Tab-separated table of C-alpha atoms and ligand atoms in Angstrom:
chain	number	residue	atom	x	y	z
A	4	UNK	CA	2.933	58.755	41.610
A	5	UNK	CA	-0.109	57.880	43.526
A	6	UNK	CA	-1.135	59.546	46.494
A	7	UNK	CA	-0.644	57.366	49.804
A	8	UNK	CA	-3.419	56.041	51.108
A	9	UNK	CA	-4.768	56.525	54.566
A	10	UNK	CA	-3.937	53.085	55.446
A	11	UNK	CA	-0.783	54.002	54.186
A	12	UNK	CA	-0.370	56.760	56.417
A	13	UNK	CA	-2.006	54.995	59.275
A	14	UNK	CA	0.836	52.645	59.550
A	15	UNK	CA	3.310	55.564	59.415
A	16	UNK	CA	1.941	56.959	62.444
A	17	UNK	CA	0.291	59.995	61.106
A	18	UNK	CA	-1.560	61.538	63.239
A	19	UNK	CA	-3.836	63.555	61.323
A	20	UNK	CA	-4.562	60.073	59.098
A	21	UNK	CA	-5.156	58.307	62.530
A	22	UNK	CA	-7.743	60.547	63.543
A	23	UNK	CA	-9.478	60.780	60.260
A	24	UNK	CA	-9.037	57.236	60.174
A	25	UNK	CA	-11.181	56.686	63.805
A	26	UNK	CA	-13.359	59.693	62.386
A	27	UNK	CA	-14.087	57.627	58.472
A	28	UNK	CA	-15.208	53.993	60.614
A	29	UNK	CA	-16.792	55.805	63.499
A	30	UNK	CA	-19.393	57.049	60.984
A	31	UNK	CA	-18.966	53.727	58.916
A	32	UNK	CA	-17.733	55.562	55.703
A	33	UNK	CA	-17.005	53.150	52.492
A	34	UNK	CA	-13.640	51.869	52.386
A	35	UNK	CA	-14.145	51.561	56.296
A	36	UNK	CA	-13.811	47.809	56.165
A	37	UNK	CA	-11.174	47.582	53.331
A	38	UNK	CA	-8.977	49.952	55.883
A	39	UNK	CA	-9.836	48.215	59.056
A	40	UNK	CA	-8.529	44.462	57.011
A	41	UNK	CA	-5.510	46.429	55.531
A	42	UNK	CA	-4.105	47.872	59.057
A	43	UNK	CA	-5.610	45.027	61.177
A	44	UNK	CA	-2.707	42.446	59.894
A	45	UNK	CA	-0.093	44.953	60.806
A	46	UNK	CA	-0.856	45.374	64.263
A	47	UNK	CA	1.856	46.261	66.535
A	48	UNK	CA	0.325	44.608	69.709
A	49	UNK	CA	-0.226	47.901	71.927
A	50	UNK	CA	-1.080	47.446	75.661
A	51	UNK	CA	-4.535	48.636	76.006
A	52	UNK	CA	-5.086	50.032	79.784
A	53	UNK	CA	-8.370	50.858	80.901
A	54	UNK	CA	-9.106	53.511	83.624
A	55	UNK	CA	-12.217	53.682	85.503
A	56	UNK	CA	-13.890	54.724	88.667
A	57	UNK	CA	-16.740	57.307	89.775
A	58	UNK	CA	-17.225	60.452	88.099
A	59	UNK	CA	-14.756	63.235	89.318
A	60	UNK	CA	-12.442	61.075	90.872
A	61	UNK	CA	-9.470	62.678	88.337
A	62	UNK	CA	-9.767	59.731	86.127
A	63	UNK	CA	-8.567	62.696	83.404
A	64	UNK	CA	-6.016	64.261	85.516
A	65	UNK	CA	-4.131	61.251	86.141
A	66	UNK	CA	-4.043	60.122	82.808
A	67	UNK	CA	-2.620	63.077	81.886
A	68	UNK	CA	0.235	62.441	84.483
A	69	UNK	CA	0.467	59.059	83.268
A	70	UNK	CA	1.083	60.620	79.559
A	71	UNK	CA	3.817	62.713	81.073
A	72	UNK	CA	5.995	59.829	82.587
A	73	UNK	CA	5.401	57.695	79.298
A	74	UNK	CA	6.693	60.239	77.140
A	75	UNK	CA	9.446	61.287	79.393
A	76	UNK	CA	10.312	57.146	78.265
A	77	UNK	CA	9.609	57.515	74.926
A	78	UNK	CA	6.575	55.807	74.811
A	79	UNK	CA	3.793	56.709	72.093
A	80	UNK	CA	0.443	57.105	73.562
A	81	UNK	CA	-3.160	57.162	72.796
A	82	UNK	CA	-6.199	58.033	75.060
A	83	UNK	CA	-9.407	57.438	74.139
A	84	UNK	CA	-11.701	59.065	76.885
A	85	UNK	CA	-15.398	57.454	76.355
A	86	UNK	CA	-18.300	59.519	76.749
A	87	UNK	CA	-20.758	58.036	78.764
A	88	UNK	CA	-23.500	60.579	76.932
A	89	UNK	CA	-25.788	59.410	74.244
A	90	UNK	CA	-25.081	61.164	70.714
A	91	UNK	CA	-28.060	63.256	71.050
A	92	UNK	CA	-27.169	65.039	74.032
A	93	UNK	CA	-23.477	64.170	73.278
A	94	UNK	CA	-20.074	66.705	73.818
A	95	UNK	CA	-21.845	67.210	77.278
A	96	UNK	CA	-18.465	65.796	78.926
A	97	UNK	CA	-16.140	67.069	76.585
A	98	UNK	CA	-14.791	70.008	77.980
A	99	UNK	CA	-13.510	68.030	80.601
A	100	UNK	CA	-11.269	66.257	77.913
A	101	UNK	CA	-9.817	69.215	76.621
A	102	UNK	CA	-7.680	69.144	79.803
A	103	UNK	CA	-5.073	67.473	77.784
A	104	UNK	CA	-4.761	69.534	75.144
A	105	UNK	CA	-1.246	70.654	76.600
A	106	UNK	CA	-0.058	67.228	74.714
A	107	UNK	CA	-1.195	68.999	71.391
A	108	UNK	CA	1.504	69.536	69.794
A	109	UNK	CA	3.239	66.241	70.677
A	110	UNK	CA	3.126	63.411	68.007
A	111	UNK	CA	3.397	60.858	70.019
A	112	UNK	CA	0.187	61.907	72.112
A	113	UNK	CA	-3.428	60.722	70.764
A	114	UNK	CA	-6.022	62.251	72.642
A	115	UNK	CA	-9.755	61.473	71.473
A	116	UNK	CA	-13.424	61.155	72.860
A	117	UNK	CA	-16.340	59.099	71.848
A	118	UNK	CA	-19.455	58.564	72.351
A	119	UNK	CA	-20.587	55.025	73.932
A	120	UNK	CA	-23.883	55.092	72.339
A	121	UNK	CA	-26.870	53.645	74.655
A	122	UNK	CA	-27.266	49.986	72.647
A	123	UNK	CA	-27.765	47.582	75.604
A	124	UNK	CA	-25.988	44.820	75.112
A	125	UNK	CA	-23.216	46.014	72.837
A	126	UNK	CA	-20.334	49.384	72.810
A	127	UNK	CA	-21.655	50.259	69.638
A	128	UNK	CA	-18.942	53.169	69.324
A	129	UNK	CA	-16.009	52.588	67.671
A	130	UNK	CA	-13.881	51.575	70.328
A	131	UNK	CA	-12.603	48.173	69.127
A	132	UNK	CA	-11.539	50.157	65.397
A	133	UNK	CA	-10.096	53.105	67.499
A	134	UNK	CA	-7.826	50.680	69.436
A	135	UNK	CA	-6.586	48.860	66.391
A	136	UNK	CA	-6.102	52.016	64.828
A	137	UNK	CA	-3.941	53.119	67.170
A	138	UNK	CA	-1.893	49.917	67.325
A	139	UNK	CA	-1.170	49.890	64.114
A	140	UNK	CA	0.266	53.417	63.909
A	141	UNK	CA	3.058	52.112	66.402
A	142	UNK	CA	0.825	53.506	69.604
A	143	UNK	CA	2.699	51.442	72.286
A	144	UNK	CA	-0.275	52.181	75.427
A	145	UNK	CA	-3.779	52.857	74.926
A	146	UNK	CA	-5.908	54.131	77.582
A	147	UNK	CA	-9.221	53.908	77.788
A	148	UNK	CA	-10.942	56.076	80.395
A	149	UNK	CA	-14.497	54.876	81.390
A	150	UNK	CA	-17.217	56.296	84.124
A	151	UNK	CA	-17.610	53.801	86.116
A	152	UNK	CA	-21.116	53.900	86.797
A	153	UNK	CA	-22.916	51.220	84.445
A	154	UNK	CA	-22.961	48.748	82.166
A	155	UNK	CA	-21.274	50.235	79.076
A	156	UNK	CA	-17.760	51.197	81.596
A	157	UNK	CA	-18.219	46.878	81.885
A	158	UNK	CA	-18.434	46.285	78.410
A	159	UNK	CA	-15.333	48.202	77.646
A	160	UNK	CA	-13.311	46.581	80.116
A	161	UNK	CA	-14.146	43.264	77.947
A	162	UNK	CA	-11.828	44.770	75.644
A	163	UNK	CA	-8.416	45.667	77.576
A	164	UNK	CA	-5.897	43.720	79.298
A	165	UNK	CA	-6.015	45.449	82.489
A	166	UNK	CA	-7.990	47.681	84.423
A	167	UNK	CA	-6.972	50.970	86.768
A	168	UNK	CA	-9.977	52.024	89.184
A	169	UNK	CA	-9.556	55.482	90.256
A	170	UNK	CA	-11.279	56.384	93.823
A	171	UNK	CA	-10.728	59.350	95.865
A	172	UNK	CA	-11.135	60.200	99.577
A	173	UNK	CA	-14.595	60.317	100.854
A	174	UNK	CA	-18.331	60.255	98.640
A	175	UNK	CA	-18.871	56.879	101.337
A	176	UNK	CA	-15.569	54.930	100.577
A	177	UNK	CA	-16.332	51.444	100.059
A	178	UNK	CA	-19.617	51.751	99.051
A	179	UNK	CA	-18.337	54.263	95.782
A	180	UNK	CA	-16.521	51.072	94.409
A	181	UNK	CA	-18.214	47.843	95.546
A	182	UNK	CA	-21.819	49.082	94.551
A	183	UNK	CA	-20.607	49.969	91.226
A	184	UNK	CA	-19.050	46.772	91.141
A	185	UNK	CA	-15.399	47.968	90.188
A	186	UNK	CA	-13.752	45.801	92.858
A	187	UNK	CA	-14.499	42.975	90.584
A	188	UNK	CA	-12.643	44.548	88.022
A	189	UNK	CA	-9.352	46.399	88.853
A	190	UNK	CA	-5.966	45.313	88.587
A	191	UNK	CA	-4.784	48.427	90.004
A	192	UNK	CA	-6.082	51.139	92.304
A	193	UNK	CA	-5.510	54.455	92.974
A	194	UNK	CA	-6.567	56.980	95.903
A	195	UNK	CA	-6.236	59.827	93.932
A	196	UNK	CA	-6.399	63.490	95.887
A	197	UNK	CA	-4.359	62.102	98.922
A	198	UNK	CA	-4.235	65.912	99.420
A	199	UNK	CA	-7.228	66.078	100.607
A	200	UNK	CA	-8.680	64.611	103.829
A	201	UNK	CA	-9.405	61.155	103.994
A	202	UNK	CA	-7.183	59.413	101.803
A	203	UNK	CA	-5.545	57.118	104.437
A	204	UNK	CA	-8.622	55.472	105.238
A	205	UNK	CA	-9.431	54.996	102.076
A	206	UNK	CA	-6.508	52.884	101.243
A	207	UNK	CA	-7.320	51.225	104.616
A	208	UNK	CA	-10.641	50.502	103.058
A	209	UNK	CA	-9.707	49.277	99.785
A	210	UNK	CA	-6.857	47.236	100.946
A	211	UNK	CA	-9.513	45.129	103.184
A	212	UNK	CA	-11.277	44.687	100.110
A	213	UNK	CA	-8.410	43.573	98.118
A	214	UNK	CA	-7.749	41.515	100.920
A	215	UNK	CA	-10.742	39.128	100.902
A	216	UNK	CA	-10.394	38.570	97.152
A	217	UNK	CA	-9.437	34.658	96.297
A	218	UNK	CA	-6.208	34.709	94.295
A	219	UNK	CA	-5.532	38.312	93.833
A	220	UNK	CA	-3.868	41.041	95.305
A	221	UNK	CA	-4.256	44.303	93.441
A	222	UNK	CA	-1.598	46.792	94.316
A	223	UNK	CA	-3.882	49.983	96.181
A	224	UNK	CA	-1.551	53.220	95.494
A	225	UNK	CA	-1.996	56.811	97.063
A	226	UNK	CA	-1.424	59.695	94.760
A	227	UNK	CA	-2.295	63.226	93.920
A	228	UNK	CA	-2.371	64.076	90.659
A	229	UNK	CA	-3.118	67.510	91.291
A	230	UNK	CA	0.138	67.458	92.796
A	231	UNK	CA	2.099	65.008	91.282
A	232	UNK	CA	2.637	62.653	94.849
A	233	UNK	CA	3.027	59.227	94.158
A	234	UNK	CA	2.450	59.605	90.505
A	235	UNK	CA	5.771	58.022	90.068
A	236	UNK	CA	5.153	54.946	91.915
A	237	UNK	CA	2.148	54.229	90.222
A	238	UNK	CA	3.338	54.729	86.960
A	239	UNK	CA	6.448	51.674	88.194
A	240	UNK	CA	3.061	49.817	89.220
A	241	UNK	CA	1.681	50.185	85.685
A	242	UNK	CA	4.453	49.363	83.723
A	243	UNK	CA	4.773	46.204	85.862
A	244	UNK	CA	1.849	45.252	84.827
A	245	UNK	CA	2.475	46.489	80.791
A	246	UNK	CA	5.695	43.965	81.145
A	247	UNK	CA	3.154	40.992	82.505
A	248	UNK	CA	0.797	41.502	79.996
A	249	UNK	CA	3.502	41.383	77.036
A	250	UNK	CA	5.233	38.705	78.388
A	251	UNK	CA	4.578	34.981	77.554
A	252	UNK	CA	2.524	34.920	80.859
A	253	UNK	CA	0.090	37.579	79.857
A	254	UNK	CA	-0.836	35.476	76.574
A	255	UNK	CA	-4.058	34.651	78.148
A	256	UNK	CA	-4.851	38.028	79.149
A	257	UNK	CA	-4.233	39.510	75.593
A	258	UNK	CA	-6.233	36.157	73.931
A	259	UNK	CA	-9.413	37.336	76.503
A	260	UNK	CA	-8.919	41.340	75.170
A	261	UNK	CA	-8.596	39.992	71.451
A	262	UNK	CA	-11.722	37.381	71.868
A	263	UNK	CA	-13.587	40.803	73.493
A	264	UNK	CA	-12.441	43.099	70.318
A	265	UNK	CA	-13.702	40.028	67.995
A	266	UNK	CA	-17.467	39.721	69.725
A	267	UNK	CA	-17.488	43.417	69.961
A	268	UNK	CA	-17.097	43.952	66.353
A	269	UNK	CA	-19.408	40.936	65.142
A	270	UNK	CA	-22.077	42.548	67.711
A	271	UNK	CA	-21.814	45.324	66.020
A	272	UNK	CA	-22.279	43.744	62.368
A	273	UNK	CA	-25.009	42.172	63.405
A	274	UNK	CA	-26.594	45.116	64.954
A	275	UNK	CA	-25.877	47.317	61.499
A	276	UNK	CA	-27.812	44.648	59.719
A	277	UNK	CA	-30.300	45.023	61.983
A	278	UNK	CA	-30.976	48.722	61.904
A	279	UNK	CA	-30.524	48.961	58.355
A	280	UNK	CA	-33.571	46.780	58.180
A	281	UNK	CA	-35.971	49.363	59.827
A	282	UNK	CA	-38.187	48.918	56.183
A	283	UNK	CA	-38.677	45.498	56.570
A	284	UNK	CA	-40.041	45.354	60.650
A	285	UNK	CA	-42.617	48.017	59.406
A	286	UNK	CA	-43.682	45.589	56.997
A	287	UNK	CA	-43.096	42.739	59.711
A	288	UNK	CA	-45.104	44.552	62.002
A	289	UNK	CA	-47.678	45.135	59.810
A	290	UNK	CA	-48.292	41.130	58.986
A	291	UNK	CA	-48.692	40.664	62.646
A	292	UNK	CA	-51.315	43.472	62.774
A	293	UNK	CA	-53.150	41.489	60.273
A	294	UNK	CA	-52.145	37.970	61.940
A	295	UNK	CA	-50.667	36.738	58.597
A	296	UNK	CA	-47.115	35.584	61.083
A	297	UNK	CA	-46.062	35.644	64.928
A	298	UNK	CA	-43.778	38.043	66.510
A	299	UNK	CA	-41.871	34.662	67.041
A	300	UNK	CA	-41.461	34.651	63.068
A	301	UNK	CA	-41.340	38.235	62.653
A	302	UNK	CA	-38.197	38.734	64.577
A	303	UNK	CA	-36.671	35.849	63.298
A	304	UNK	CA	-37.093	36.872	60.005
A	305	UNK	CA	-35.373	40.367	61.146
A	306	UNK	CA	-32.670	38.564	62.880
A	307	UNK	CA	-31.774	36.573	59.914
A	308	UNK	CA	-32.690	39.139	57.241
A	309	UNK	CA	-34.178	36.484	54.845
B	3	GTP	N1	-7.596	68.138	95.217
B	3	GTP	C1	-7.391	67.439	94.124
B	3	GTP	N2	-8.169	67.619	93.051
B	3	GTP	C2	-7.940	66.877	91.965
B	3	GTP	C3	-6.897	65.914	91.900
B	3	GTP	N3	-6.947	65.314	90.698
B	3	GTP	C4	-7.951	65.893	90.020
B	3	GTP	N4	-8.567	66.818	90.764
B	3	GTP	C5	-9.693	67.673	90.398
B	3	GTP	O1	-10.883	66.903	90.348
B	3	GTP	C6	-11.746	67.388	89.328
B	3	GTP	C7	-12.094	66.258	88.399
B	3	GTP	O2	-10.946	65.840	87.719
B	3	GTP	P1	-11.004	64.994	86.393
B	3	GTP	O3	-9.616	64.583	86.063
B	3	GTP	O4	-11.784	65.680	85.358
B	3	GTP	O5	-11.838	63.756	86.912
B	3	GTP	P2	-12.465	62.568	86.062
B	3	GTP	O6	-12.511	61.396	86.968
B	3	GTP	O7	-11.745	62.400	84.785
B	3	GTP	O8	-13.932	63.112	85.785
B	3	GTP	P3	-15.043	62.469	84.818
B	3	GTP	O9	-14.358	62.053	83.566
B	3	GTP	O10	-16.016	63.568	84.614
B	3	GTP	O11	-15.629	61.314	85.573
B	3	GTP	C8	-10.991	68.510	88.633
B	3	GTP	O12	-11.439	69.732	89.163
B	3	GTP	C9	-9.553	68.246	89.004
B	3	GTP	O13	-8.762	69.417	89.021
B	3	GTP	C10	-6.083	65.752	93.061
B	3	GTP	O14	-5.144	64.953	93.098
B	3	GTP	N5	-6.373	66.537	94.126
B	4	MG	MG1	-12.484	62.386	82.837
């Protein structure tokens, strides 16, 4: 009998065949598009939470809190924690990760990092594959944490159907989340370490925020993961918002994640073509240097790879 293929055991929930699945498109092995069309009509239709805010705000910790309640409800869940570090440099962030490792041994726990590599304009990991991945091995939440400190934390939140933004008492309160421009963007926020000083005027903050925003009124939660306080409330919070988004009233939330996914991957595309043209622009480059064609010409040619 023929061995099972790692589509095969993709859609069985394997974990091992999940990761070397993300592992086999992240690096754009063959067969990565044959597996991608093969699990991507079997999707399950996973709600894909995104978690944000400034560095060190326990973005991580709570996460991991947020793994404990779902599997205390039998939920299957995947993380994928995005490293804001270029690949060169990269694994900088990851011991910070590792923090979850006490979900190890648990099969219905997906923990994995990756790299948001620097391409302006586009994700450029493998973040859109990673999530389908995960969907189609019966991964009921995925969570994607983000830095939120730039433009690639904004790209990714193109891509899920709601957004957590994770503050934490003091660093200048309001000015930690409008400047970064996360009150735009949450549908959810939490004050983590409410152990520590501070906390009540943070929510006193954010809630004025929330406050002058036309037509919506994100919940603003206290909690201390460290602890454990108010965890439980804000996981009620989150799956209210699961239940919206996977009922008929969240269909145009999921159409906006899906229509993200779709222009994330054809960026992508496009951008392979491009860099696997690197021959070519040297000879482009070098018919401008002898005015043969325009830049205007030259790039066009690149762009459309005649
Ligand atoms: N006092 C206190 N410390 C906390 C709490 N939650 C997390 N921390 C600590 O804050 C530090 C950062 O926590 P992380 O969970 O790594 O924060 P993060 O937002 O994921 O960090 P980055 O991913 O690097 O941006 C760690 O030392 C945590 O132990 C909390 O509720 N109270
Ligand atoms: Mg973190």
């Amino acid at each position: 009998m023929a061995r099972d293929t790692l589509a095969e055991r993709v859609l069985r929930g394997d974990r091992a065949a999940v990761a070397r699945a993300i592992t086999k498109v992240e690096n754009r092995e063959e067969g990565s598009a044959e597996l991608l069309e093969t699990i991507g009509k079997k999707l399950g239709g996973a709600f894909v939470f995104g978690v944000t805010g400034p560095p060190g705000t326990g973005k991580s910790t709570l996460i991991d809190r947020l793994i404990e309640e779902y599997r205390k409800a039998g939920v299957r869940v995947g993380v994928i924690a995005v490293d804001p570090t270029s690949p060169i440099t990269g694994g900088a962030l990851l011991g910070d990760r590792v923090r979850m490792v006490k979900h190890a041994t648990d099969e219905g726990v997906f923990i994995r990092s990756m790299a948001s590599r620097g391409w302006s304009g586009g994700l450029s990991g493998a973040i859109s594959e990673a999530i389908q991945i995960l969907d189609a091995a019966g991964t009921e939440v995925v969570i994607i944490e983000t830095v939120g400190i730039g433009q690639s934390d904004i790209e990714v939140m193109k891509i899920v159907h709601a957004v957590m933004v994770v503050t934490m008492p003091g660093l200048g309160d309001d000015i930690q989340v409008s400047k970064a421009g996360l009150m735009e963007i949450g549908d959810i926020y939490a004050v983590n370490k409410s152990d520590l000083p501070g906390a009540d005027s943070m929510v006193i903050n954010l809630l004025g925020m929330v406050r002058d925003m036309k037509g919506r009124s994100p919940p603003v939660l206290k909690v201390s993961a460290l602890r454990g306080e108010g965890v439980a409330a804000l996981f009620t919070a989150v799956e209210r918002i699961r239940s919206k988004v996977l009922s008929p009233e969240g269909r145009d939330v999921r159409l906006k994640s899906t229509q993200g996914m779709i222009a994330e991957l054809a960026k992508r595309r496009v951008l392979d073509r491009f860099e696997g043209r690197a021959e070519s622009s040297r000879e482009l480059a070098k018919k401008v240097e002898n005015r043969e064609i325009s830049m205007e010409e030259a790039a066009r040619e690149l762009a459309e790879g005649r």
